[in-house]
XYZ file of C-alpha atoms in Angstrom:
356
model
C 9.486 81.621 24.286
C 10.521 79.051 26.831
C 13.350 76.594 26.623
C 13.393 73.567 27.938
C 15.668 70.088 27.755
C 14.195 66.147 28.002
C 16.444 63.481 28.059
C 15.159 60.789 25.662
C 13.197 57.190 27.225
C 14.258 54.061 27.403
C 13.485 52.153 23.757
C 10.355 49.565 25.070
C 10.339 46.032 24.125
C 7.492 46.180 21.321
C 9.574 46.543 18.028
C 9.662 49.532 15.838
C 9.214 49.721 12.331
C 10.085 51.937 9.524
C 7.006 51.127 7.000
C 7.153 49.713 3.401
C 4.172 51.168 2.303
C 2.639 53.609 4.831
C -0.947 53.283 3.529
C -0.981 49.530 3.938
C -2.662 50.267 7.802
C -5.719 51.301 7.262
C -5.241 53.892 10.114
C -5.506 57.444 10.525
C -1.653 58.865 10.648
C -1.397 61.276 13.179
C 1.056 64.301 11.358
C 3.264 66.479 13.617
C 3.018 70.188 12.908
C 6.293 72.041 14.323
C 6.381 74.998 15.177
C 10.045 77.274 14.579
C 10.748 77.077 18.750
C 10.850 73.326 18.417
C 13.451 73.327 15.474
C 15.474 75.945 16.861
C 16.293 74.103 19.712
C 16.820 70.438 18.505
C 19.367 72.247 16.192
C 21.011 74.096 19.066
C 21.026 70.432 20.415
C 22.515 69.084 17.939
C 25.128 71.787 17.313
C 26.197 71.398 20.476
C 26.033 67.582 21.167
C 27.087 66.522 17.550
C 24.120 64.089 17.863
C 23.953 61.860 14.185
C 20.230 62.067 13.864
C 17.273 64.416 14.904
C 14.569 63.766 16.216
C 12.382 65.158 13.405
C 13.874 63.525 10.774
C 13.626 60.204 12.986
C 9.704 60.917 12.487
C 10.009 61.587 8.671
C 11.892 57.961 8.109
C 9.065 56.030 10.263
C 6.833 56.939 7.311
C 3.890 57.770 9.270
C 4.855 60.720 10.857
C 5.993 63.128 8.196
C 6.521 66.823 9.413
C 4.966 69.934 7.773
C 5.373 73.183 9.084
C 3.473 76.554 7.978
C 5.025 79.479 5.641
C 6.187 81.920 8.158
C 8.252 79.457 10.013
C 11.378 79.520 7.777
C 11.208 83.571 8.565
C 10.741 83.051 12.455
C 14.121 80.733 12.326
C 16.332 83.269 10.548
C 14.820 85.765 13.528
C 15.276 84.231 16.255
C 18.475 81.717 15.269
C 20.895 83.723 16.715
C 19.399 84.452 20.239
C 18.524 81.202 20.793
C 21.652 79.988 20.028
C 23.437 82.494 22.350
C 20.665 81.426 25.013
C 21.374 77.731 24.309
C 25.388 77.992 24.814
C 25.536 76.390 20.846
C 27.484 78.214 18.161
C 25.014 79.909 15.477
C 27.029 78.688 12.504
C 26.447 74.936 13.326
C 22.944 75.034 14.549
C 22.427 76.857 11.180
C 24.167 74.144 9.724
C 22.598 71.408 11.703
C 18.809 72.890 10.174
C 19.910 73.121 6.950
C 21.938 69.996 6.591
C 20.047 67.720 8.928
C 16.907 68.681 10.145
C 15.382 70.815 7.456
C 15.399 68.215 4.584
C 12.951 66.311 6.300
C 10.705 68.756 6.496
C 8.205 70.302 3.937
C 6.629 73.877 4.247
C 2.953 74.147 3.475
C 1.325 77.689 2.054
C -2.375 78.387 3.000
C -4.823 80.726 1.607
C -6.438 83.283 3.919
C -9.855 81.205 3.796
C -7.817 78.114 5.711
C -7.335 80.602 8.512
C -10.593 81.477 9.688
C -11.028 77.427 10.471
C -12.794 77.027 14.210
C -9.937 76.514 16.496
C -7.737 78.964 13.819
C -10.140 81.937 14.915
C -9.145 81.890 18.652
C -5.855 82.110 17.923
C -6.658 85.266 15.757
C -8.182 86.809 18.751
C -5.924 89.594 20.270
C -8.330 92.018 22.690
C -5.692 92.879 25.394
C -8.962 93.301 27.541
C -9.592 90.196 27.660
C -7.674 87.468 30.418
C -4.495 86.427 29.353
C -5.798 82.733 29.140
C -8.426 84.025 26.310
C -5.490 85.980 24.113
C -4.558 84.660 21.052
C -1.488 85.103 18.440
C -1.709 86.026 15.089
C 2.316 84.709 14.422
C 1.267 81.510 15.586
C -2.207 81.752 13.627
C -0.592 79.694 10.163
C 1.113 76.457 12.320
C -2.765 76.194 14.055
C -4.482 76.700 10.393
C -1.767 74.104 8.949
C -2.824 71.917 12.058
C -6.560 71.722 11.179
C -6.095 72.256 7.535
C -4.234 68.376 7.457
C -6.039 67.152 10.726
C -5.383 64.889 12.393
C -2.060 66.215 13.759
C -0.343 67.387 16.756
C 1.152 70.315 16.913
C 5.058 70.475 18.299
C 5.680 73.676 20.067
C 6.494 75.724 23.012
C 4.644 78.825 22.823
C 2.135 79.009 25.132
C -0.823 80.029 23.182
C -1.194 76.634 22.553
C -1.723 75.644 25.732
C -3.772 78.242 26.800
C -6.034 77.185 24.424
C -5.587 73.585 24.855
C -4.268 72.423 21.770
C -1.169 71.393 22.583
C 1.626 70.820 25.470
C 4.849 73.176 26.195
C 6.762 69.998 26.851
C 7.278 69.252 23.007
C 10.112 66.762 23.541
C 7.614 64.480 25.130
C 4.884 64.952 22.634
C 7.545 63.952 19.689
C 8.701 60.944 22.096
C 5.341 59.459 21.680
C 4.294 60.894 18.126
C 7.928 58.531 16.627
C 7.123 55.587 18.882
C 2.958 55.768 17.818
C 3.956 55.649 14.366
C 6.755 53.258 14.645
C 3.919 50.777 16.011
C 1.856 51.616 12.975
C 4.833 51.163 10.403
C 5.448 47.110 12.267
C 2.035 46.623 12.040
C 1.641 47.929 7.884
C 5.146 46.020 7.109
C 2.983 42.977 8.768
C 0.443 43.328 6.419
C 2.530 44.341 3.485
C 4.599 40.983 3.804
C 1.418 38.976 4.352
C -0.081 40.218 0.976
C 3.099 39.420 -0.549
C 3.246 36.000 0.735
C -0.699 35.363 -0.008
C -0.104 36.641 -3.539
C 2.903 34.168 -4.072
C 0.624 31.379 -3.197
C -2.020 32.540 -4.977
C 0.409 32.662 -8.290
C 2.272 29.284 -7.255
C -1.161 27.841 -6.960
C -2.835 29.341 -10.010
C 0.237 27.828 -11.876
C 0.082 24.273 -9.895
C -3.712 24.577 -11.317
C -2.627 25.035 -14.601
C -0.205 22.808 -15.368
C -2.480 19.990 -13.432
C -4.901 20.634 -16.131
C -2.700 20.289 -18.805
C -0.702 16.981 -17.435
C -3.305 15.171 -15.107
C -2.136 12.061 -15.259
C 1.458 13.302 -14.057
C -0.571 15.793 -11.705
C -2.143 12.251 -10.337
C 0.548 10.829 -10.058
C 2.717 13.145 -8.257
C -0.060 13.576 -5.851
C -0.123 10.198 -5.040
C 3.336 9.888 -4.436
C 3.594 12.435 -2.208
C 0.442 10.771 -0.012
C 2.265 7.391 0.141
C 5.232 9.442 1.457
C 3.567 11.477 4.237
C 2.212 7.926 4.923
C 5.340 6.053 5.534
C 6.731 8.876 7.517
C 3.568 9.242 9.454
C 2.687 12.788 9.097
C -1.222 11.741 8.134
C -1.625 10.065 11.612
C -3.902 11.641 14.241
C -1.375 11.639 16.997
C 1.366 13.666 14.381
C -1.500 16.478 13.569
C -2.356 17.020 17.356
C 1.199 17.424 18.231
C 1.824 19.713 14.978
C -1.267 21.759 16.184
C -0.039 22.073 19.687
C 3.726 23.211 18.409
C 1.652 25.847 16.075
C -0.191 27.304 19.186
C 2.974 27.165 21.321
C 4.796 28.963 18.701
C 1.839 31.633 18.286
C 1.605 32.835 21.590
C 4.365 35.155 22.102
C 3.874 36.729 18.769
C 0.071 36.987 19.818
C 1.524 38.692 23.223
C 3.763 40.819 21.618
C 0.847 41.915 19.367
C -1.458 42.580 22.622
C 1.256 44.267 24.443
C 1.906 46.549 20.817
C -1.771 47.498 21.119
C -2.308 48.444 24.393
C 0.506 50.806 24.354
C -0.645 52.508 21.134
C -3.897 53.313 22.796
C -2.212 54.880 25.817
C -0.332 56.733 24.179
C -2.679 58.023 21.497
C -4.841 59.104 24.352
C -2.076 61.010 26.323
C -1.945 63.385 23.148
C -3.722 66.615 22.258
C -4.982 65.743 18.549
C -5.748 68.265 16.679
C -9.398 66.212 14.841
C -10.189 66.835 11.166
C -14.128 68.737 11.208
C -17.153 66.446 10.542
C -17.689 67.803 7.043
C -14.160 68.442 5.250
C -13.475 70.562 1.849
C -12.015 68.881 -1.003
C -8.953 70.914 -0.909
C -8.614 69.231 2.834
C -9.401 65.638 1.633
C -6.658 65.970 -0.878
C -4.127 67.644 1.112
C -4.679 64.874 3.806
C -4.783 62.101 1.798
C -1.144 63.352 -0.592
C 0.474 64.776 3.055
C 0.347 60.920 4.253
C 0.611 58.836 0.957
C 4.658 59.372 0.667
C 4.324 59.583 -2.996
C 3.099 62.544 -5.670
C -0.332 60.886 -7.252
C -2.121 62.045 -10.466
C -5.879 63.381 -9.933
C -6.869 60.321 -11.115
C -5.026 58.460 -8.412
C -6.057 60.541 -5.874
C -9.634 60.048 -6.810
C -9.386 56.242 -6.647
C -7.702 56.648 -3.560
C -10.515 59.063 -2.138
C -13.061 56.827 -3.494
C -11.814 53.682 -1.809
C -12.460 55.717 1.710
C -15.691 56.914 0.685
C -15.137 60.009 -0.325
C -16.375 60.725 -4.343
C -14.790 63.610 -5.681
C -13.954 63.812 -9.930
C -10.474 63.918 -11.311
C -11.206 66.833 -12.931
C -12.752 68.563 -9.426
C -9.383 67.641 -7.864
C -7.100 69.237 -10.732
C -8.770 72.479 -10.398
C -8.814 72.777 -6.939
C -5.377 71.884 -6.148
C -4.449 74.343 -9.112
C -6.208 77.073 -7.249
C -4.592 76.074 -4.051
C -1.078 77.780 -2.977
C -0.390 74.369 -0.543
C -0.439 71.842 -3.922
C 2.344 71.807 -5.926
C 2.873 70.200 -9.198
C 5.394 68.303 -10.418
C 5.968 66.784 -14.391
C 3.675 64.131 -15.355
C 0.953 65.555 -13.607
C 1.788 64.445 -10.362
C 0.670 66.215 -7.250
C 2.155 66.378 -3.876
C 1.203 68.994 -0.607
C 3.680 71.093 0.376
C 7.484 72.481 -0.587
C 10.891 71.203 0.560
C 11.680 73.119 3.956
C 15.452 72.940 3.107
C 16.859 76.416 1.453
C 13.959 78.300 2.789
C 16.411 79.973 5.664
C 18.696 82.376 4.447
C 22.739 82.516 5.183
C 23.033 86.035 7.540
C 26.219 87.752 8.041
């Protein structure tokens, strides 16, 4: 397992947002998958630096990048805690604390069945014939985090062990790869709290117009007469003249232009750095336990089948309520909460134990 340090970049000048509603960008959310090197070490970070916020839980609160990480991870952490602690310099009790406390309640712990791990990309990591070149040797312990990976594609997976890269899934330098995952989606939550608070303001008009409607109807002659009034006013103050709508137009554009830059400038550096990363892509032809778990792992809410099948439907996929029900009941990933609400995944925090 290799350890490294990155210090953090410079904050650009495109805002970041932490998003209203998450589904209002009709956008694929890209999910980090961490692996149980990259925890242990932001929490030897943090033990050590005192540090308010981590960087996982920074991609949890952008509400596009929530973290997941696979069933045997919890075990890895309570193994390897207290060497890389020692390793690190950072007392054990405190980075323990720091994961529990901190970094862990951001984080939810997924549970696959054996049939998610013989996935394509899952089955190289499965491969272990030490006659083969080290470059072609997989990992079964690192197996689960690549089946979580494809099983909620698309992702990126956060890690330092090497098997990733050998296979060319994903980088060692993990600091780098969360860097861009948090600034990615805090693009994506501006541009979804853009269109959240657009819809909001069209609906307002749409009701303060509906009701201007309305009572017109009911009271046209004080309807024409209001109306009428407020012409001969706009004419004494000369807002109906040619000259006065040119110059209003010309402010307008003025005014537009920066946010129209800003917007440009947003774009272009989502696309770089979307394709600096190693994605992890969703296969051509997915199960209906994967268009579920995808759909509930990025909604930020539990949904009923029934909501999850309207939801489904509206992206083209056509799957019954009923269909849904019984295979997220058969599913070890879905849990269920009262109501008949539906969510992927457990909470991460407890899952370590307190040693000794």
């Amino acid at each position: 397992m290799t350890l490294d340090r990155a210090d953090s970049a410079p904050p650009p000048s495109v805002p970041s947002g932490s998003a209203f509603n998450p589904m209002a960008l009709d956008r694929p959310m890209l999910l980090p998958i961490l692996d149980a090197n990259a925890l242990l070490i932001e929490a030897c970070s943090l033990a050590k630096s005192g540090g308010k916020q981590d960087k996982f839980t920074a991609l949890a609160l952008t509400g596009r990048a929530a973290p997941y990480i696979a069933a045997h991870v919890p075990d890895e952490i309570d193994r390897h805690l207290a060497k890389v602690a020692r390793d690190h310099g950072a007392p054990e009790a405190l980075a323990r604390r720091a994961l529990e406390q901190r970094i862990l309640p951001s984080v939810r712990v997924v549970d696959l069945e054996i049939r998610d791990h013989l996935s394509p990309q899952t089955r190289h990591i499965l491969r272990v014939d030490h006659e083969m070149p080290r470059r072609h040797r997989g990992d079964p312990d690192d197996a689960p985090t690549m089946a979580l990976a494809e099983f909620l594609a698309p992702c990126v997976i956060v890690t330092q062990d090497s098997v990733f890269s050998r296979f060319g899934v994903a980088v060692i330098e993990w600091i780098p790869v969360v860097q861009d995952v948090m600034r990615i989606a805090g693009l994506e939550a501006t541009a979804a709290n853009a269109l959240t608070v657009m819809d909001w303001a069209l609906r307002l008009l749409g009701t303060g117009t509906h009701r201007l409607a309305v009572l017109a109807r009911s009271n046209p002659l004080a309807a024409a007469t209001a109306v009428g009034a407020l012409l001969w006013w706009c004419h004494r103050k000369s807002y109906l003249t040619r000259d006065n709508w040119r110059r209003r137009l010309a402010q307008a554009g003025k005014a537009t232009t920066p946010v129209l830059e800003l917007a440009n400038a947003g774009m272009t550096e989502h696309k770089t750095l979307s394709d600096s990363l190693l994605v992890i892509q969703p296969p051509a032809y997915p199960t209906t336990e994967q268009l579920a778990a995808r759909h509930l792992a990025r909604c930020g809410r539990p949904l009923t089948p029934s909501e999850l099948r309207d939801a489904l439907t509206r992206r083209g996929h056509t799957v019954s309520a009923a269909q849904l029900k019984r295979d997220m009941t058969a599913h070890a990933a879905f849990v269920r909460a009262p109501g008949d609400l539906w969510t992927i995944g457990r909470p991460a925090a407890g899952t370590t134990s307190r040693k000794a």
